[in-house]
Amino acid sequence: MSALVPPFVDIDLRSYGERWGTDRHEFAQLVLPVAGVVEVEVLGRQARLDPLHGAVVVAGAWHAQRSDVDNRSIILDFDQAELEQPNRQLLLERPFAAIGPAARKLIEFMHLMAEQQTVQPGMLRGWTPLLLDTLALGVPQARSRLSALLAQVAADPGAAWSTESMARFARLSTSRLHALFREELDTSPHLWLLHQRLDLACAQLAEGNRPLAEVALACGFSEQSALTRAMRTHLDTTPAAYRRSKQELASTKQ
């Protein structure tokens, strides 16, 4: 009797540069931005992805991606058969999917796990079907009133954004902005902005040797100590410790 082979699934955190990168592979893939904006083309159809919009790339489909801003995405590779189940047919019919509050929470959880440690295969195999089912439950809907704002902030989270300036950009009162964030993202404008800035800071810490104080200022924090407090509170680490852990992880993979 042959042994049962666990379903193929893999996860990675990636950032894209300004040049288009084209690819094609025998497995399906989800592109799930957690920070910034990414331009994606799938089978000739283009879209700008942000933390509220992801891409579904079926096996064998030519696709390309690029970005001219700091960005970070979860890339999930998995068996095409996962998309062919009856309750997930909707994901096969359109290359781009809206990411609702429930799916967003699942993505944020896995992003946190992937940032802090190597994700165990068993956890990933349990999480992937739940994410696919949650994405498939979503239905096409009118463009969110927050979409333009989210894209603008995600493109440069280190700018001088505040709840008030975000409300002005969206042409909403601050109370209405809070209500929409709670309705669509199940969070507050302040906390969402903070996580965008933390994602940007983590990307810069992982990929370079820029002084910590410069990273803090570039990512919208008033000073290095403010970044340190935020990372301690939300990521249970510090900028220096985070950079060191990422450098050590990179050296073990070489």
PDB file of C-alpha atoms in Angstrom:
ATOM      1  CA  MET A   1       0.000   0.000   0.000  1.00  0.00           C
ATOM      2  CA  SER A   2       1.450   3.355  -0.996  1.00  0.00           C
ATOM      3  CA  ALA A   3       1.778   6.037   1.641  1.00  0.00           C
ATOM      4  CA  LEU A   4      -0.573   8.976   1.512  1.00  0.00           C
ATOM      5  CA  VAL A   5       1.163  12.065   0.159  1.00  0.00           C
ATOM      6  CA  PRO A   6       0.211  15.302   1.979  1.00  0.00           C
ATOM      7  CA  PRO A   7      -1.144  18.018  -0.328  1.00  0.00           C
ATOM      8  CA  PHE A   8       1.524  20.357  -1.657  1.00  0.00           C
ATOM      9  CA  VAL A   9       1.528  23.803  -0.080  1.00  0.00           C
ATOM     10  CA  ASP A  10       4.265  26.387   0.447  1.00  0.00           C
ATOM     11  CA  ILE A  11       4.404  29.970   1.670  1.00  0.00           C
ATOM     12  CA  ASP A  12       6.817  32.844   1.203  1.00  0.00           C
ATOM     13  CA  LEU A  13       7.017  36.570   1.935  1.00  0.00           C
ATOM     14  CA  ARG A  14       8.128  38.609  -1.087  1.00  0.00           C
ATOM     15  CA  SER A  15       8.676  42.181  -2.191  1.00  0.00           C
ATOM     16  CA  TYR A  16       8.588  43.178  -5.862  1.00  0.00           C
ATOM     17  CA  GLY A  17      10.733  45.709  -7.704  1.00  0.00           C
ATOM     18  CA  GLU A  18      10.027  48.140 -10.525  1.00  0.00           C
ATOM     19  CA  ARG A  19      10.721  45.695 -13.380  1.00  0.00           C
ATOM     20  CA  TRP A  20       8.039  43.280 -14.502  1.00  0.00           C
ATOM     21  CA  GLY A  21       8.837  39.716 -13.484  1.00  0.00           C
ATOM     22  CA  THR A  22       7.072  37.037 -15.556  1.00  0.00           C
ATOM     23  CA  ASP A  23       6.451  33.488 -14.369  1.00  0.00           C
ATOM     24  CA  ARG A  24       4.457  30.339 -15.000  1.00  0.00           C
ATOM     25  CA  HIS A  25       4.247  27.172 -12.907  1.00  0.00           C
ATOM     26  CA  GLU A  26       2.400  23.885 -12.516  1.00  0.00           C
ATOM     27  CA  PHE A  27       0.746  24.783  -9.218  1.00  0.00           C
ATOM     28  CA  ALA A  28      -1.844  27.377  -8.224  1.00  0.00           C
ATOM     29  CA  GLN A  29      -0.836  30.513  -6.361  1.00  0.00           C
ATOM     30  CA  LEU A  30      -2.352  33.300  -4.278  1.00  0.00           C
ATOM     31  CA  VAL A  31      -0.742  36.747  -4.150  1.00  0.00           C
ATOM     32  CA  LEU A  32      -1.884  38.436  -0.938  1.00  0.00           C
ATOM     33  CA  PRO A  33      -0.432  41.910  -0.261  1.00  0.00           C
ATOM     34  CA  VAL A  34       0.082  42.813   3.382  1.00  0.00           C
ATOM     35  CA  ALA A  35       1.752  46.180   2.706  1.00  0.00           C
ATOM     36  CA  GLY A  36       2.036  48.509  -0.255  1.00  0.00           C
ATOM     37  CA  VAL A  37       0.578  48.159  -3.734  1.00  0.00           C
ATOM     38  CA  VAL A  38       1.534  45.586  -6.386  1.00  0.00           C
ATOM     39  CA  GLU A  39       0.626  45.706 -10.071  1.00  0.00           C
ATOM     40  CA  VAL A  40      -0.226  42.215 -11.330  1.00  0.00           C
ATOM     41  CA  GLU A  41      -1.113  40.813 -14.739  1.00  0.00           C
ATOM     42  CA  VAL A  42      -2.722  37.380 -15.019  1.00  0.00           C
ATOM     43  CA  LEU A  43      -3.500  35.988 -18.486  1.00  0.00           C
ATOM     44  CA  GLY A  44      -3.524  39.495 -19.938  1.00  0.00           C
ATOM     45  CA  ARG A  45      -5.757  41.035 -17.268  1.00  0.00           C
ATOM     46  CA  GLN A  46      -4.216  43.686 -15.024  1.00  0.00           C
ATOM     47  CA  ALA A  47      -5.069  44.950 -11.549  1.00  0.00           C
ATOM     48  CA  ARG A  48      -3.491  46.859  -8.682  1.00  0.00           C
ATOM     49  CA  LEU A  49      -3.429  44.735  -5.564  1.00  0.00           C
ATOM     50  CA  ASP A  50      -3.460  46.076  -2.014  1.00  0.00           C
ATOM     51  CA  PRO A  51      -4.328  44.588   1.390  1.00  0.00           C
ATOM     52  CA  LEU A  52      -8.000  44.441   0.344  1.00  0.00           C
ATOM     53  CA  HIS A  53      -7.419  42.784  -3.042  1.00  0.00           C
ATOM     54  CA  GLY A  54      -5.479  39.631  -3.941  1.00  0.00           C
ATOM     55  CA  ALA A  55      -4.747  37.598  -7.064  1.00  0.00           C
ATOM     56  CA  VAL A  56      -5.610  33.979  -7.839  1.00  0.00           C
ATOM     57  CA  VAL A  57      -3.186  32.434 -10.342  1.00  0.00           C
ATOM     58  CA  VAL A  58      -4.300  29.063 -11.696  1.00  0.00           C
ATOM     59  CA  ALA A  59      -1.760  26.415 -12.656  1.00  0.00           C
ATOM     60  CA  GLY A  60      -0.126  27.089 -16.024  1.00  0.00           C
ATOM     61  CA  ALA A  61      -1.217  30.731 -16.227  1.00  0.00           C
ATOM     62  CA  TRP A  62       1.340  33.296 -17.347  1.00  0.00           C
ATOM     63  CA  HIS A  63       1.521  36.126 -14.847  1.00  0.00           C
ATOM     64  CA  ALA A  64       3.733  39.089 -14.015  1.00  0.00           C
ATOM     65  CA  GLN A  65       4.082  41.569 -11.189  1.00  0.00           C
ATOM     66  CA  ARG A  66       5.877  44.797 -10.338  1.00  0.00           C
ATOM     67  CA  SER A  67       5.725  47.731  -7.934  1.00  0.00           C
ATOM     68  CA  ASP A  68       7.337  51.148  -7.671  1.00  0.00           C
ATOM     69  CA  VAL A  69       6.676  51.471  -3.915  1.00  0.00           C
ATOM     70  CA  ASP A  70       7.784  49.499  -0.861  1.00  0.00           C
ATOM     71  CA  ASN A  71       5.623  46.398  -0.708  1.00  0.00           C
ATOM     72  CA  ARG A  72       5.239  43.029   0.968  1.00  0.00           C
ATOM     73  CA  SER A  73       3.039  40.078  -0.023  1.00  0.00           C
ATOM     74  CA  ILE A  74       2.280  36.584   1.166  1.00  0.00           C
ATOM     75  CA  ILE A  75       2.779  34.159  -1.729  1.00  0.00           C
ATOM     76  CA  LEU A  76       0.904  30.897  -1.229  1.00  0.00           C
ATOM     77  CA  ASP A  77       1.632  27.985  -3.593  1.00  0.00           C
ATOM     78  CA  PHE A  78      -0.698  24.973  -3.527  1.00  0.00           C
ATOM     79  CA  ASP A  79      -2.179  22.141  -5.591  1.00  0.00           C
ATOM     80  CA  GLN A  80      -4.560  23.206  -8.351  1.00  0.00           C
ATOM     81  CA  ALA A  81      -6.959  20.526  -7.097  1.00  0.00           C
ATOM     82  CA  GLU A  82      -7.680  22.711  -4.067  1.00  0.00           C
ATOM     83  CA  LEU A  83      -9.415  25.220  -6.376  1.00  0.00           C
ATOM     84  CA  GLU A  84     -11.455  22.591  -8.194  1.00  0.00           C
ATOM     85  CA  GLN A  85     -13.669  21.681  -5.270  1.00  0.00           C
ATOM     86  CA  PRO A  86     -17.313  22.685  -5.885  1.00  0.00           C
ATOM     87  CA  ASN A  87     -17.451  25.315  -3.152  1.00  0.00           C
ATOM     88  CA  ARG A  88     -14.366  27.088  -4.564  1.00  0.00           C
ATOM     89  CA  GLN A  89     -15.340  27.330  -8.238  1.00  0.00           C
ATOM     90  CA  LEU A  90     -15.776  31.091  -7.895  1.00  0.00           C
ATOM     91  CA  LEU A  91     -12.032  31.459  -7.378  1.00  0.00           C
ATOM     92  CA  LEU A  92     -11.374  29.743 -10.711  1.00  0.00           C
ATOM     93  CA  GLU A  93     -13.638  32.146 -12.575  1.00  0.00           C
ATOM     94  CA  ARG A  94     -11.823  35.398 -11.766  1.00  0.00           C
ATOM     95  CA  PRO A  95      -8.107  36.110 -11.293  1.00  0.00           C
ATOM     96  CA  PHE A  96      -8.642  38.859  -8.719  1.00  0.00           C
ATOM     97  CA  ALA A  97     -10.492  38.547  -5.428  1.00  0.00           C
ATOM     98  CA  ALA A  98     -11.694  40.977  -2.791  1.00  0.00           C
ATOM     99  CA  ILE A  99     -10.332  40.201   0.676  1.00  0.00           C
ATOM    100  CA  GLY A 100     -13.030  40.630   3.299  1.00  0.00           C
ATOM    101  CA  PRO A 101     -12.571  41.038   7.071  1.00  0.00           C
ATOM    102  CA  ALA A 102     -12.557  37.298   7.844  1.00  0.00           C
ATOM    103  CA  ALA A 103      -9.972  36.473   5.172  1.00  0.00           C
ATOM    104  CA  ARG A 104      -7.954  39.520   6.221  1.00  0.00           C
ATOM    105  CA  LYS A 105      -7.716  38.185   9.780  1.00  0.00           C
ATOM    106  CA  LEU A 106      -6.494  34.811   8.513  1.00  0.00           C
ATOM    107  CA  ILE A 107      -3.879  36.513   6.348  1.00  0.00           C
ATOM    108  CA  GLU A 108      -2.718  38.751   9.198  1.00  0.00           C
ATOM    109  CA  PHE A 109      -2.349  35.702  11.447  1.00  0.00           C
ATOM    110  CA  MET A 110      -0.216  33.814   8.937  1.00  0.00           C
ATOM    111  CA  HIS A 111       1.827  36.916   8.135  1.00  0.00           C
ATOM    112  CA  LEU A 112       2.667  37.278  11.825  1.00  0.00           C
ATOM    113  CA  MET A 113       3.621  33.600  12.067  1.00  0.00           C
ATOM    114  CA  ALA A 114       5.771  33.721   8.912  1.00  0.00           C
ATOM    115  CA  GLU A 115       7.562  36.856  10.091  1.00  0.00           C
ATOM    116  CA  GLN A 116       8.510  35.339  13.429  1.00  0.00           C
ATOM    117  CA  GLN A 117       9.357  31.749  12.556  1.00  0.00           C
ATOM    118  CA  THR A 118       9.293  29.003   9.953  1.00  0.00           C
ATOM    119  CA  VAL A 119       5.670  27.962   9.470  1.00  0.00           C
ATOM    120  CA  GLN A 120       5.147  24.290  10.220  1.00  0.00           C
ATOM    121  CA  PRO A 121       3.736  22.239   7.292  1.00  0.00           C
ATOM    122  CA  GLY A 122       0.859  20.900   9.363  1.00  0.00           C
ATOM    123  CA  MET A 123      -0.252  24.396  10.330  1.00  0.00           C
ATOM    124  CA  LEU A 124      -0.020  25.577   6.723  1.00  0.00           C
ATOM    125  CA  ARG A 125      -2.016  22.613   5.418  1.00  0.00           C
ATOM    126  CA  GLY A 126      -4.747  23.330   7.967  1.00  0.00           C
ATOM    127  CA  TRP A 127      -4.817  27.081   7.299  1.00  0.00           C
ATOM    128  CA  THR A 128      -4.877  26.957   3.480  1.00  0.00           C
ATOM    129  CA  PRO A 129      -8.299  25.276   3.008  1.00  0.00           C
ATOM    130  CA  LEU A 130      -9.827  27.623   5.576  1.00  0.00           C
ATOM    131  CA  LEU A 131      -8.459  30.650   3.709  1.00  0.00           C
ATOM    132  CA  LEU A 132      -9.659  29.343   0.327  1.00  0.00           C
ATOM    133  CA  ASP A 133     -13.129  28.623   1.707  1.00  0.00           C
ATOM    134  CA  THR A 134     -13.294  32.093   3.254  1.00  0.00           C
ATOM    135  CA  LEU A 135     -12.202  33.795   0.022  1.00  0.00           C
ATOM    136  CA  ALA A 136     -14.738  31.758  -1.952  1.00  0.00           C
ATOM    137  CA  LEU A 137     -17.549  32.929   0.323  1.00  0.00           C
ATOM    138  CA  GLY A 138     -16.954  36.483  -0.825  1.00  0.00           C
ATOM    139  CA  VAL A 139     -19.072  37.759  -3.683  1.00  0.00           C
ATOM    140  CA  PRO A 140     -18.213  40.473  -6.199  1.00  0.00           C
ATOM    141  CA  GLN A 141     -19.207  43.793  -4.701  1.00  0.00           C
ATOM    142  CA  ALA A 142     -19.051  47.470  -5.459  1.00  0.00           C
ATOM    143  CA  ARG A 143     -15.635  49.044  -5.007  1.00  0.00           C
ATOM    144  CA  SER A 144     -15.084  49.871  -1.369  1.00  0.00           C
ATOM    145  CA  ARG A 145     -15.272  53.540  -0.406  1.00  0.00           C
ATOM    146  CA  LEU A 146     -11.967  52.931   1.313  1.00  0.00           C
ATOM    147  CA  SER A 147     -10.141  51.495  -1.717  1.00  0.00           C
ATOM    148  CA  ALA A 148      -8.604  54.744  -2.973  1.00  0.00           C
ATOM    149  CA  LEU A 149      -7.540  55.730   0.538  1.00  0.00           C
ATOM    150  CA  LEU A 150      -6.045  52.329   1.319  1.00  0.00           C
ATOM    151  CA  ALA A 151      -4.100  52.294  -1.932  1.00  0.00           C
ATOM    152  CA  GLN A 152      -2.798  55.820  -1.317  1.00  0.00           C
ATOM    153  CA  VAL A 153      -1.681  55.084   2.241  1.00  0.00           C
ATOM    154  CA  ALA A 154      -0.255  51.666   1.352  1.00  0.00           C
ATOM    155  CA  ALA A 155       1.845  53.280  -1.382  1.00  0.00           C
ATOM    156  CA  ASP A 156       3.563  55.511   1.205  1.00  0.00           C
ATOM    157  CA  PRO A 157       2.655  54.599   4.795  1.00  0.00           C
ATOM    158  CA  GLY A 158       5.613  56.597   6.069  1.00  0.00           C
ATOM    159  CA  ALA A 159       4.036  59.884   4.978  1.00  0.00           C
ATOM    160  CA  ALA A 160       2.460  62.220   7.534  1.00  0.00           C
ATOM    161  CA  TRP A 161      -0.828  60.339   7.748  1.00  0.00           C
ATOM    162  CA  SER A 162      -3.228  60.659  10.664  1.00  0.00           C
ATOM    163  CA  THR A 163      -6.834  59.656  11.199  1.00  0.00           C
ATOM    164  CA  GLU A 164      -7.858  63.221  10.361  1.00  0.00           C
ATOM    165  CA  SER A 165      -5.836  63.418   7.136  1.00  0.00           C
ATOM    166  CA  MET A 166      -7.125  60.001   6.070  1.00  0.00           C
ATOM    167  CA  ALA A 167     -10.699  61.189   6.625  1.00  0.00           C
ATOM    168  CA  ARG A 168     -10.041  64.323   4.569  1.00  0.00           C
ATOM    169  CA  PHE A 169      -8.583  62.284   1.710  1.00  0.00           C
ATOM    170  CA  ALA A 170     -11.608  59.965   1.712  1.00  0.00           C
ATOM    171  CA  ARG A 171     -13.983  62.953   2.051  1.00  0.00           C
ATOM    172  CA  LEU A 172     -15.527  61.453   5.154  1.00  0.00           C
ATOM    173  CA  SER A 173     -16.025  62.556   8.723  1.00  0.00           C
ATOM    174  CA  THR A 174     -13.697  60.890  11.198  1.00  0.00           C
ATOM    175  CA  SER A 175     -16.644  59.065  12.769  1.00  0.00           C
ATOM    176  CA  ARG A 176     -17.738  57.715   9.380  1.00  0.00           C
ATOM    177  CA  LEU A 177     -14.160  56.693   8.601  1.00  0.00           C
ATOM    178  CA  HIS A 178     -14.022  54.759  11.865  1.00  0.00           C
ATOM    179  CA  ALA A 179     -17.335  53.077  11.037  1.00  0.00           C
ATOM    180  CA  LEU A 180     -16.182  52.002   7.559  1.00  0.00           C
ATOM    181  CA  PHE A 181     -12.886  50.657   8.868  1.00  0.00           C
ATOM    182  CA  ARG A 182     -14.742  48.658  11.491  1.00  0.00           C
ATOM    183  CA  GLU A 183     -17.243  47.383   8.913  1.00  0.00           C
ATOM    184  CA  GLU A 184     -14.770  46.454   6.167  1.00  0.00           C
ATOM    185  CA  LEU A 185     -11.549  45.668   8.043  1.00  0.00           C
ATOM    186  CA  ASP A 186     -12.690  45.048  11.622  1.00  0.00           C
ATOM    187  CA  THR A 187     -10.092  47.488  12.940  1.00  0.00           C
ATOM    188  CA  SER A 188      -9.567  51.213  13.482  1.00  0.00           C
ATOM    189  CA  PRO A 189      -7.873  53.659  11.067  1.00  0.00           C
ATOM    190  CA  HIS A 190      -5.077  54.247  13.583  1.00  0.00           C
ATOM    191  CA  LEU A 191      -4.352  50.553  14.116  1.00  0.00           C
ATOM    192  CA  TRP A 192      -4.505  49.773  10.388  1.00  0.00           C
ATOM    193  CA  LEU A 193      -2.051  52.601   9.658  1.00  0.00           C
ATOM    194  CA  LEU A 194       0.238  51.394  12.431  1.00  0.00           C
ATOM    195  CA  HIS A 195       0.345  47.890  10.967  1.00  0.00           C
ATOM    196  CA  GLN A 196       1.089  49.292   7.511  1.00  0.00           C
ATOM    197  CA  ARG A 197       4.035  51.157   8.994  1.00  0.00           C
ATOM    198  CA  LEU A 198       5.204  48.104  10.921  1.00  0.00           C
ATOM    199  CA  ASP A 199       5.039  45.981   7.765  1.00  0.00           C
ATOM    200  CA  LEU A 200       7.124  48.568   5.931  1.00  0.00           C
ATOM    201  CA  ALA A 201       9.617  48.742   8.790  1.00  0.00           C
ATOM    202  CA  CYS A 202       9.937  44.953   8.896  1.00  0.00           C
ATOM    203  CA  ALA A 203      10.598  44.841   5.155  1.00  0.00           C
ATOM    204  CA  GLN A 204      13.324  47.477   5.445  1.00  0.00           C
ATOM    205  CA  LEU A 205      14.886  45.848   8.494  1.00  0.00           C
ATOM    206  CA  ALA A 206      14.974  42.456   6.801  1.00  0.00           C
ATOM    207  CA  GLU A 207      16.434  43.616   3.514  1.00  0.00           C
ATOM    208  CA  GLY A 208      19.109  46.178   4.392  1.00  0.00           C
ATOM    209  CA  ASN A 209      21.459  47.736   6.923  1.00  0.00           C
ATOM    210  CA  ARG A 210      19.932  51.192   7.080  1.00  0.00           C
ATOM    211  CA  PRO A 211      20.376  52.769  10.541  1.00  0.00           C
ATOM    212  CA  LEU A 212      17.452  51.979  12.833  1.00  0.00           C
ATOM    213  CA  ALA A 213      16.682  55.649  13.444  1.00  0.00           C
ATOM    214  CA  GLU A 214      16.427  56.255   9.680  1.00  0.00           C
ATOM    215  CA  VAL A 215      14.140  53.246   9.267  1.00  0.00           C
ATOM    216  CA  ALA A 216      11.863  54.596  12.002  1.00  0.00           C
ATOM    217  CA  LEU A 217      11.572  58.041  10.400  1.00  0.00           C
ATOM    218  CA  ALA A 218      11.101  56.633   6.884  1.00  0.00           C
ATOM    219  CA  CYS A 219       8.239  54.464   8.118  1.00  0.00           C
ATOM    220  CA  GLY A 220       6.300  57.260   9.815  1.00  0.00           C
ATOM    221  CA  PHE A 221       7.488  56.914  13.412  1.00  0.00           C
ATOM    222  CA  SER A 222       8.557  60.054  15.251  1.00  0.00           C
ATOM    223  CA  GLU A 223      11.777  58.457  16.493  1.00  0.00           C
ATOM    224  CA  GLN A 224      13.502  55.124  16.941  1.00  0.00           C
ATOM    225  CA  SER A 225      12.016  54.599  20.403  1.00  0.00           C
ATOM    226  CA  ALA A 226       8.486  54.908  18.971  1.00  0.00           C
ATOM    227  CA  LEU A 227       9.231  52.123  16.484  1.00  0.00           C
ATOM    228  CA  THR A 228      10.739  50.028  19.268  1.00  0.00           C
ATOM    229  CA  ARG A 229       7.638  50.445  21.454  1.00  0.00           C
ATOM    230  CA  ALA A 230       5.322  49.528  18.579  1.00  0.00           C
ATOM    231  CA  MET A 231       7.315  46.417  17.679  1.00  0.00           C
ATOM    232  CA  ARG A 232       7.461  45.326  21.322  1.00  0.00           C
ATOM    233  CA  THR A 233       3.710  45.756  21.703  1.00  0.00           C
ATOM    234  CA  HIS A 234       2.543  44.215  18.428  1.00  0.00           C
ATOM    235  CA  LEU A 235       5.359  41.868  17.371  1.00  0.00           C
ATOM    236  CA  ASP A 236       6.997  41.025  20.711  1.00  0.00           C
ATOM    237  CA  THR A 237      10.444  41.982  19.406  1.00  0.00           C
ATOM    238  CA  THR A 238      12.653  45.020  18.810  1.00  0.00           C
ATOM    239  CA  PRO A 239      14.031  46.469  15.552  1.00  0.00           C
ATOM    240  CA  ALA A 240      17.564  45.252  16.309  1.00  0.00           C
ATOM    241  CA  ALA A 241      16.415  41.774  17.343  1.00  0.00           C
ATOM    242  CA  TYR A 242      14.141  41.487  14.316  1.00  0.00           C
ATOM    243  CA  ARG A 243      16.945  42.448  11.907  1.00  0.00           C
ATOM    244  CA  ARG A 244      19.341  40.028  13.597  1.00  0.00           C
ATOM    245  CA  SER A 245      16.871  37.128  13.396  1.00  0.00           C
ATOM    246  CA  LYS A 246      16.227  37.764   9.693  1.00  0.00           C
ATOM    247  CA  GLN A 247      19.948  37.949   8.939  1.00  0.00           C
ATOM    248  CA  GLU A 248      20.554  34.696  10.821  1.00  0.00           C
ATOM    249  CA  LEU A 249      17.688  33.015   8.961  1.00  0.00           C
ATOM    250  CA  ALA A 250      19.060  34.209   5.616  1.00  0.00           C
ATOM    251  CA  SER A 251      22.538  32.878   6.439  1.00  0.00           C
ATOM    252  CA  THR A 252      21.181  29.409   7.268  1.00  0.00           C
ATOM    253  CA  LYS A 253      19.475  29.229   3.862  1.00  0.00           C
ATOM    254  CA  GLN A 254      22.685  29.957   1.939  1.00  0.00           C
TER     255      GLN A 254
END
